[in-house]
Each structure stands twice: as C-alpha cells, then as structure tokens.
Amino acid sequence: MIEISRRDWIIATAALPWIGMSKPSSGASMQDRQLATGGSASHYKVEMAASGNLELDPNSKQVKTVPFRVEGDFEFVQRHRQIEDCLWIGRAFERATAQMQVGRGATVSRLNDLSEIIVHRVEPLTSTTIRQDFFRQSLPLESSEIDLIFIPGISPTLSGWLEPGFQGQVGESWEPPAWNVAAALAIDAIIDGQIECRLDKRSEESVNVSVQGQVQGLASGVATEITLSGICLSNRSTEELESLIWNVREKRALGPATPGFEARTKIEVTRTVPASWSADQEAQLAVVMESQNDSDPTLVFESKRHGFRLQHGKGWRVVSDQAKATILRYVSSGELIAQAQFTRLADLPAGVSFSAKRYRSDVAKAIEGTSGQIVDVAESTTSKGYQSLRVIVSSEVSGIPIQWIYYHLADKQGRRVGWVITMEQDRVDRFGAEDQILVDQFEIIDANSPKSEAQTAQKNGSVEKK
C-alpha cells in the first residue's frame, strides 16, 4: 500500500467529485417569479461507490499516484423552481456522508449542518456550458461540503434527457442538449462527444430509457473524459425520475489546486417515500433566489489548527491545513494565479502591538539574500477591527518576476496571524484585489493548540525567512 502524507490527503479529499441563453430579469419581483414553473418535492436516496487512482502534485514538483475508494450515502428531499433559463434546486438533506480511503488514510466526510436547505443554481450560459453555484441562507458553505454533495444523476435537468421517451416509439434514440448533459453529469461544459438516450420500454405507469455515450468536457477548469452507461426509469403520469443506475468511467486531468483521477463510479438513485417540503424550507428557497439572483457565492473555510475563519470566493481552493501552515490557491479559468500561506503566530502580550516600521524590518530580514525589494508598506483597520499590516515585495526567482504580499493581522487581545501571497508578476492584474477581500472578511478565533509547532518555531516574530 502506498503511504500518503497529511498534505496529500487534504489535497486528495478537498475536491473529490462523485467521484443564446438569457438571464432572469433582475427587475421581476419575487411575487412575479413565484408564478414561474416549478416542480413538486421528491424524496430521493442515493448510493454511490467509486474507486480508482488519484494524481497528486501538492508541491508542483512531482506527481504521486495513489489508490482511492469512496462510498457515499445520501438522502434528501428535492424541490425545484425554474425562472426563465435559471433553475433553482432546493435540497433538504437528511443524510450526506462519504467514507473515503486514500492510500492508507481513511476518513468520513459529512455535511456540517442539516438544519437548512442547500440551494443549487444551474444556469446555461451557452448551448454547451453552464454555471453551477451552491448557497445556504445563513452561513456560507465550505468548498469541501459542495464537493460532497455535487452528485451526478440527481439534477432535475434529467427531464431533458427523458422527455422524448414519453411520446416516442420503443427503440427510438435521441441526444439530449449538451448543456443539459453537463448539468446532469455535474461538470461545467461539454467540448465534444455525445450521450445517446434510447426508449427501451414504456408502460402505463413508467418509461424506461437507457443512456450511453462518451463526452469530453471541463470541470473546475480542467479537462475530463466521461464514459456513461445505464438506465433511467421515470413515472409516466408525473414525469418524475423514479430511479436510475449509472456506471461512470471518468479520467480527469490534474488541476493546479485539485487532484487528477481515473475512476469507475456506480450511482444508484431511488425515489422513495412521499416527500415533505415545509413552508419554512420554501421560504428559505425564496430568500436565496431573491438575494442571490445574480451574485457569486461566498464560501467559508475554518482552520482550527491555526485559529482563523476565512470567507472567500469560489476561485480559492484549500490545498493543505498542516501544523506549519494552511495553504490556499487562487485559480481562474483553470490557471494557477496565486498561492496564500497562513500561519498562526504567538500571541502578543496585552497592550503590545506591532508597528508598520517593525513589520517592514521583519520582512526585510526575511528576504535577505534574495533579489526582493520592498515596494510598498501600508497599515489599516479591517471591518472586524483588526490591525492590518501589508508589505509588497517585488522579486525574481529563477528568472521569473515574482510578487510577494506579506500580511500581519492582529486583534486587540494580541492574537495574530501572518500570511504571504505569492504570484508571478504577470498574474497581478488577474489577481486584482483578492487579498484585500480576504483581509476584510478575515476572523481570528482560538486555535486548538495554543502552543502549536508553528507558534513555537516563530516565537514572537512575524514572517519566515525566504
């Protein structure tokens, strides 16, 4: 059995999947929108099993291949509403767990909160691409939660696969729209290939459709190849999906912040007991539809090891949360733009604060022996009242122009976190003000271990030497 480090484990499990078009009018009131078409609530049970090999490259130096296995168990009530071309899907999860084994490591992943519904927004952008986002009414979701519940085979867009079977002749075949295929397979775009649906049987009660084919597409900005075979059974009177059994083979490329993999997955979806969808759940769905109509979701990550909570956009991915540091990477259009490394620092004595002059001096010492030059120093107060010290360094590494952004955040109790963002100089414009957005939403919390390895190593300093 291959050994796997804690860092590799987090990278492996952080993004394991399972494993023109117009926008809605922003001027329409919620009352008007509630007149739009919507589906009745359905209760589904999903069982999944995936196995194969992961490709990991945590340090961008050497790719590792490790075996993995995932078994998922889900149960939820699903209700959807369609507003023009935008589909809003509310899911009230009763159970969402995945047992994962990567190399010799094993863990169980669960949703953090089952008390609120999760809203999945699906919006076709072109005939082959879609936008998919996830929201919760109160607390933002973690990216790991989204990865857990982003399941193929449960999207109401499957109706576009099955609808011709209600009127066609037995033996007749057809191809569902490409964007519809992407939505049902839980990816972002179809580049080539096709899925073929075939009407195998139709009775007074049900319609049986077989599906098979191969597509090439994009998922989180990286290439993927999917081969699908299986069956779908739908209720003829309600046109609701009753069950499906899919066998999926997927080969996904290694991304800058997500693992590559080659896997076989079996998905079984069954519509079970009568669904119960409460007025409160409907209200949650309505609030999310109204408040998030044309916005990007905010996600949250909490490091109990280093004692901070961070709200961020979906371009950021958590790569590692170890004793030495927490690492996030910012990815846009499948390209690595920047990497951020966060470290909890030893608390300052009460009433003692770091000055901008001292922080500049610490950064200057950290970059001694490099080509780095300090080009800007700034001090500010965040929206949560923290002192923020920011130093920008311009440097060159192996002939490549680099920019480092050093941060020191401290609250009035002396708790503090240091972090540094690294990016190539030609990525600066694409990165924009992402660091300042993170700083404004940054929250320092108590760490699990007040005397962590990182604090012991750094003592009362503020940065590590480059």
Coordinates of C-alpha atoms in Angstrom, one line a residue, residues 62-404:
Q62 CA 6.4 15.5 -8.5
V63 CA 3.2 13.8 -9.3
K64 CA 2.1 11.0 -7.0
T65 CA -0.4 8.3 -7.9
V66 CA -2.3 6.7 -5.0
P67 CA -5.4 4.4 -4.9
F68 CA -8.6 5.7 -3.5
R69 CA -12.1 4.4 -2.7
V70 CA -15.3 6.3 -1.8
E71 CA -18.6 5.1 -0.6
G72 CA -21.4 7.7 -0.4
D73 CA -24.8 7.6 1.2
F74 CA -27.3 10.4 0.7
E75 CA -31.0 11.0 1.4
F76 CA -32.8 14.3 0.7
V77 CA -36.0 16.0 -0.4
Q78 CA -35.6 17.9 -3.6
R79 CA -37.7 20.8 -4.9
H80 CA -37.0 23.0 -7.9
R81 CA -38.2 26.2 -9.5
Q82 CA -37.4 27.4 -12.9
I83 CA -37.2 31.2 -13.7
E84 CA -36.7 31.7 -17.4
D85 CA -33.5 29.8 -18.1
C86 CA -32.3 29.6 -14.5
L87 CA -33.0 26.5 -12.5
W88 CA -33.1 26.8 -8.7
I89 CA -33.0 23.5 -6.8
G90 CA -33.6 23.3 -3.1
R91 CA -32.3 20.1 -1.2
A92 CA -33.1 19.3 2.4
F93 CA -30.6 16.7 3.3
E94 CA -31.5 14.1 5.9
R95 CA -28.2 12.3 5.4
A96 CA -25.0 13.1 3.5
T97 CA -21.9 11.1 4.3
A98 CA -18.9 9.7 2.4
Q99 CA -16.4 7.2 3.7
M100 CA -13.1 7.8 1.9
Q101 CA -9.9 5.9 1.8
V102 CA -6.9 7.4 0.1
G103 CA -3.7 5.3 0.3
R104 CA -3.6 4.2 4.0
G105 CA -5.6 7.1 5.2
A106 CA -9.4 6.9 5.9
T107 CA -12.0 9.4 7.0
V108 CA -15.7 10.1 6.9
S109 CA -17.0 13.4 5.4
R110 CA -20.4 14.9 6.4
L111 CA -22.4 18.0 5.9
N112 CA -21.8 20.4 8.7
D113 CA -25.4 21.4 9.1
L114 CA -28.6 19.5 8.1
S115 CA -31.0 22.1 9.5
E116 CA -31.0 24.3 6.5
I117 CA -31.7 23.5 2.8
I118 CA -28.9 23.9 0.3
V119 CA -29.8 25.7 -2.9
H120 CA -28.2 24.7 -6.2
R121 CA -28.4 27.2 -9.0
V122 CA -28.0 25.9 -12.6
E123 CA -27.8 28.4 -15.4
P124 CA -27.0 27.6 -19.0
L125 CA -24.5 30.2 -20.5
T126 CA -24.3 28.8 -24.0
S127 CA -25.5 25.6 -25.7
T128 CA -22.6 23.7 -24.2
T129 CA -21.6 25.5 -21.0
I130 CA -23.4 26.1 -17.7
R131 CA -22.9 27.9 -14.4
Q132 CA -23.5 26.0 -11.2
D133 CA -23.4 27.5 -7.7
F134 CA -24.4 26.5 -4.2
F135 CA -25.9 28.6 -1.5
R136 CA -27.2 28.4 2.1
Q137 CA -29.4 31.1 3.6
S138 CA -27.3 31.8 6.7
L139 CA -23.7 30.5 7.0
P140 CA -21.8 30.1 3.7
L141 CA -20.8 26.6 2.6
E142 CA -17.3 25.2 2.8
S143 CA -15.9 24.0 -0.6
S144 CA -15.5 20.5 0.9
E145 CA -19.3 20.4 1.6
I146 CA -20.0 21.4 -2.0
D147 CA -17.7 18.6 -3.3
L148 CA -19.5 16.2 -1.1
I149 CA -23.0 16.9 -2.4
F150 CA -22.2 17.8 -6.1
I151 CA -23.6 14.5 -7.3
P152 CA -24.2 13.3 -10.9
G153 CA -27.6 11.9 -11.7
I154 CA -29.9 13.9 -9.4
S155 CA -30.3 17.2 -11.3
P156 CA -33.9 17.9 -12.5
T157 CA -32.3 18.7 -15.8
L158 CA -32.5 15.0 -16.4
S159 CA -36.1 15.7 -17.6
G160 CA -34.5 17.0 -20.8
W161 CA -32.9 13.5 -21.3
L162 CA -36.2 11.6 -20.7
E163 CA -38.9 13.8 -22.1
P164 CA -38.8 12.4 -25.7
G165 CA -39.4 9.0 -24.3
F166 CA -43.0 9.9 -23.2
Q167 CA -44.1 10.4 -26.8
G168 CA -41.6 8.4 -28.9
Q169 CA -41.6 4.9 -30.2
V170 CA -39.9 2.0 -28.4
G171 CA -36.4 1.6 -29.9
E172 CA -36.2 5.3 -30.8
S173 CA -33.0 7.2 -29.9
W174 CA -32.1 10.8 -29.3
E175 CA -29.4 13.1 -27.9
P176 CA -30.1 15.5 -25.0
P177 CA -28.8 19.1 -25.3
A178 CA -25.1 19.4 -24.4
W179 CA -25.6 21.9 -21.6
N180 CA -28.2 19.5 -20.1
V181 CA -25.7 16.7 -20.2
A182 CA -23.1 18.9 -18.4
A183 CA -25.6 19.7 -15.7
A184 CA -26.6 16.1 -15.1
L185 CA -23.0 14.9 -15.1
A186 CA -22.0 17.6 -12.6
I187 CA -19.4 19.3 -14.8
D188 CA -19.2 22.8 -16.4
A189 CA -19.0 22.3 -20.1
I190 CA -19.2 19.7 -23.0
I191 CA -16.5 20.1 -25.6
D192 CA -17.0 17.0 -27.7
G193 CA -18.8 13.7 -27.8
Q194 CA -22.4 12.8 -27.2
I195 CA -24.8 10.9 -24.9
E196 CA -27.5 8.8 -26.6
C197 CA -30.8 8.0 -24.9
R198 CA -32.9 5.1 -26.1
L199 CA -36.5 4.3 -25.3
D200 CA -36.4 0.6 -24.2
K201 CA -39.8 0.2 -22.7
R202 CA -43.0 2.1 -21.9
S203 CA -46.0 1.0 -19.9
E204 CA -49.0 2.8 -18.5
E205 CA -47.0 3.5 -15.3
S206 CA -43.4 4.1 -16.4
V207 CA -40.9 4.9 -19.1
N208 CA -37.6 3.1 -19.2
V209 CA -34.7 4.8 -21.0
S210 CA -31.2 3.5 -21.5
V211 CA -28.3 6.0 -21.7
Q212 CA -24.8 5.6 -23.1
G213 CA -22.0 7.5 -24.7
Q214 CA -18.8 9.4 -24.1
V215 CA -18.1 13.1 -23.7
Q216 CA -15.1 15.3 -23.3
G217 CA -15.7 18.4 -21.1
L218 CA -14.4 20.8 -18.5
A219 CA -14.8 20.5 -14.7
S220 CA -13.4 23.3 -12.5
G221 CA -11.4 24.5 -15.5
V222 CA -9.6 21.2 -16.2
A223 CA -10.2 18.6 -18.9
T224 CA -12.3 15.5 -18.2
E225 CA -13.4 12.4 -20.2
I226 CA -16.5 10.6 -19.2
T227 CA -18.0 7.4 -20.4
L228 CA -21.5 6.6 -19.3
S229 CA -23.9 3.6 -19.5
G230 CA -27.0 3.0 -17.5
I231 CA -30.8 3.2 -17.3
C232 CA -33.3 5.7 -16.1
L233 CA -36.9 4.9 -15.0
S234 CA -39.5 7.7 -14.8
N235 CA -43.1 7.9 -13.8
R236 CA -45.3 8.4 -16.8
S237 CA -48.0 10.4 -15.1
T238 CA -45.8 12.8 -13.1
E239 CA -42.7 12.6 -15.4
E240 CA -40.6 12.5 -12.2
L241 CA -37.5 10.4 -12.1
E242 CA -38.2 7.2 -10.2
S243 CA -34.8 5.5 -10.3
L244 CA -31.5 5.3 -12.2
I245 CA -28.5 3.1 -12.2
W246 CA -25.4 4.6 -13.9
N247 CA -21.9 3.2 -14.4
V248 CA -19.5 6.0 -15.0
R249 CA -15.8 5.9 -16.0
E250 CA -14.0 9.3 -15.7
K251 CA -10.5 10.4 -16.4
R252 CA -9.9 14.0 -15.1
A253 CA -6.7 15.9 -15.6
L254 CA -4.6 17.1 -12.7
G255 CA -5.5 20.7 -11.8
P256 CA -3.5 23.5 -10.1
A257 CA -5.5 23.0 -6.9
T258 CA -7.4 19.8 -7.4
P259 CA -6.3 16.2 -7.9
G260 CA -6.5 14.3 -11.2
F261 CA -8.0 10.9 -11.2
E262 CA -9.1 7.9 -13.2
A263 CA -12.1 6.2 -11.6
R264 CA -15.1 3.9 -12.0
T265 CA -18.3 5.0 -10.2
K266 CA -21.6 3.3 -9.7
I267 CA -24.6 5.6 -8.9
E268 CA -28.0 4.3 -7.8
V269 CA -30.8 6.8 -7.3
T270 CA -34.2 5.8 -6.0
R271 CA -37.3 7.9 -5.4
T272 CA -38.7 6.6 -2.1
V273 CA -41.3 7.8 0.5
P274 CA -43.6 10.7 -0.1
A275 CA -41.7 14.0 0.2
S276 CA -42.4 16.5 2.9
W277 CA -41.4 20.1 2.0
S278 CA -42.2 22.6 4.7
A279 CA -43.3 26.3 4.4
D280 CA -40.0 27.2 6.2
Q281 CA -38.0 25.3 3.5
E282 CA -39.9 27.0 0.8
A283 CA -39.2 30.4 2.4
Q284 CA -35.5 29.6 2.6
L285 CA -35.5 28.8 -1.1
A286 CA -37.4 32.0 -1.9
V287 CA -34.9 34.1 0.1
V288 CA -31.9 32.6 -1.6
M289 CA -33.5 33.1 -5.0
E290 CA -34.1 36.7 -4.3
S291 CA -30.8 37.6 -2.6
Q292 CA -28.5 35.6 -4.8
N293 CA -30.2 36.2 -8.1
D294 CA -27.2 37.4 -9.9
S295 CA -24.3 37.1 -7.5
D296 CA -21.4 34.7 -6.9
P297 CA -21.5 32.5 -3.8
T298 CA -19.3 33.2 -0.8
L299 CA -17.6 30.2 0.8
V300 CA -16.1 29.8 4.2
F301 CA -13.0 27.9 5.5
E302 CA -12.1 27.5 9.1
S303 CA -8.7 26.4 10.4
K304 CA -9.0 25.3 14.0
R305 CA -5.3 24.4 13.9
H306 CA -4.2 28.0 13.1
G307 CA -7.2 29.7 14.6
F308 CA -8.9 31.7 11.8
R309 CA -12.1 31.7 9.8
L310 CA -12.0 33.0 6.2
Q311 CA -14.8 33.9 3.8
H312 CA -13.7 33.6 0.2
G313 CA -14.8 33.4 -3.4
K314 CA -15.0 30.1 -5.3
G315 CA -11.7 30.8 -7.0
W316 CA -9.9 29.9 -3.8
R317 CA -9.2 26.3 -3.0
V318 CA -7.9 24.9 0.2
V319 CA -4.8 22.8 -0.5
S320 CA -3.4 22.0 2.9
D321 CA -4.0 22.6 6.6
Q322 CA -1.0 21.4 8.5
A323 CA 0.9 22.4 11.7
K324 CA 3.3 24.5 9.8
A325 CA 0.8 26.4 7.6
T326 CA -2.5 26.5 5.9
I327 CA -2.3 26.8 2.1
L328 CA -4.9 28.1 -0.3
R329 CA -4.5 28.6 -4.1
Y330 CA -6.4 31.0 -6.3
V331 CA -7.4 29.6 -9.6
S332 CA -9.1 31.3 -12.6
S333 CA -10.1 29.7 -15.8
G334 CA -8.1 26.6 -14.9
E335 CA -4.8 28.6 -14.3
L336 CA -3.0 29.0 -11.0
I337 CA -2.9 32.7 -10.2
A338 CA -1.6 32.9 -6.7
Q339 CA -0.9 30.9 -3.5
A340 CA -1.5 32.1 0.0
Q341 CA 0.2 30.6 3.1
F342 CA -1.3 31.3 6.5
T343 CA 0.4 30.7 9.9
R344 CA -0.8 31.4 13.4
L345 CA 1.7 33.4 15.3
A346 CA 2.4 33.5 19.1
D347 CA 0.1 35.9 20.9
L348 CA 1.5 39.3 21.8
P349 CA 1.4 40.5 25.4
A350 CA -1.6 42.5 26.3
G351 CA -1.3 46.1 25.3
V352 CA 1.6 45.4 22.9
S353 CA 1.2 46.0 19.1
F354 CA 3.3 45.6 16.0
S355 CA 4.2 48.8 14.2
A356 CA 4.4 49.1 10.5
K357 CA 8.1 50.0 10.9
R358 CA 8.8 46.8 12.8
Y359 CA 6.9 44.7 10.3
R360 CA 8.8 46.2 7.4
S361 CA 12.0 45.4 9.2
D362 CA 10.9 41.8 9.7
V363 CA 10.0 41.4 6.1
A364 CA 13.4 42.9 5.1
K365 CA 15.2 40.3 7.2
A366 CA 13.1 37.5 5.7
I367 CA 14.0 38.4 2.1
E368 CA 17.8 38.9 2.8
G369 CA 19.8 37.0 0.3
T370 CA 17.1 37.2 -2.4
S371 CA 16.5 39.8 -5.1
G372 CA 13.5 41.0 -3.3
Q373 CA 12.8 44.7 -2.8
I374 CA 10.1 46.2 -0.7
V375 CA 7.9 48.5 -2.9
D376 CA 5.0 49.4 -0.6
V377 CA 4.1 49.3 3.1
A378 CA 0.5 50.0 4.4
E379 CA -1.3 49.9 7.7
S380 CA -5.1 49.8 8.0
T381 CA -8.0 48.6 10.2
T382 CA -10.2 45.8 8.9
S383 CA -14.0 45.7 9.0
K384 CA -13.7 43.5 12.1
G385 CA -11.4 45.9 13.9
Y386 CA -8.1 44.1 13.3
Q387 CA -4.8 45.9 12.7
S388 CA -3.7 45.0 9.2
L389 CA 0.0 45.5 8.1
R390 CA 0.7 44.9 4.5
V391 CA 4.1 44.8 2.7
I392 CA 4.5 44.3 -1.0
V393 CA 7.8 42.8 -2.3
S394 CA 9.0 42.6 -5.9
S395 CA 11.5 39.8 -6.6
E396 CA 12.8 37.4 -9.2
V397 CA 13.0 33.6 -8.8
S398 CA 14.8 31.5 -11.4
G399 CA 14.5 34.4 -13.9
I400 CA 10.7 34.8 -13.3
P401 CA 9.4 38.2 -11.9
I402 CA 7.5 37.4 -8.6
Q403 CA 5.4 39.5 -6.3
W404 CA 5.0 38.6 -2.6

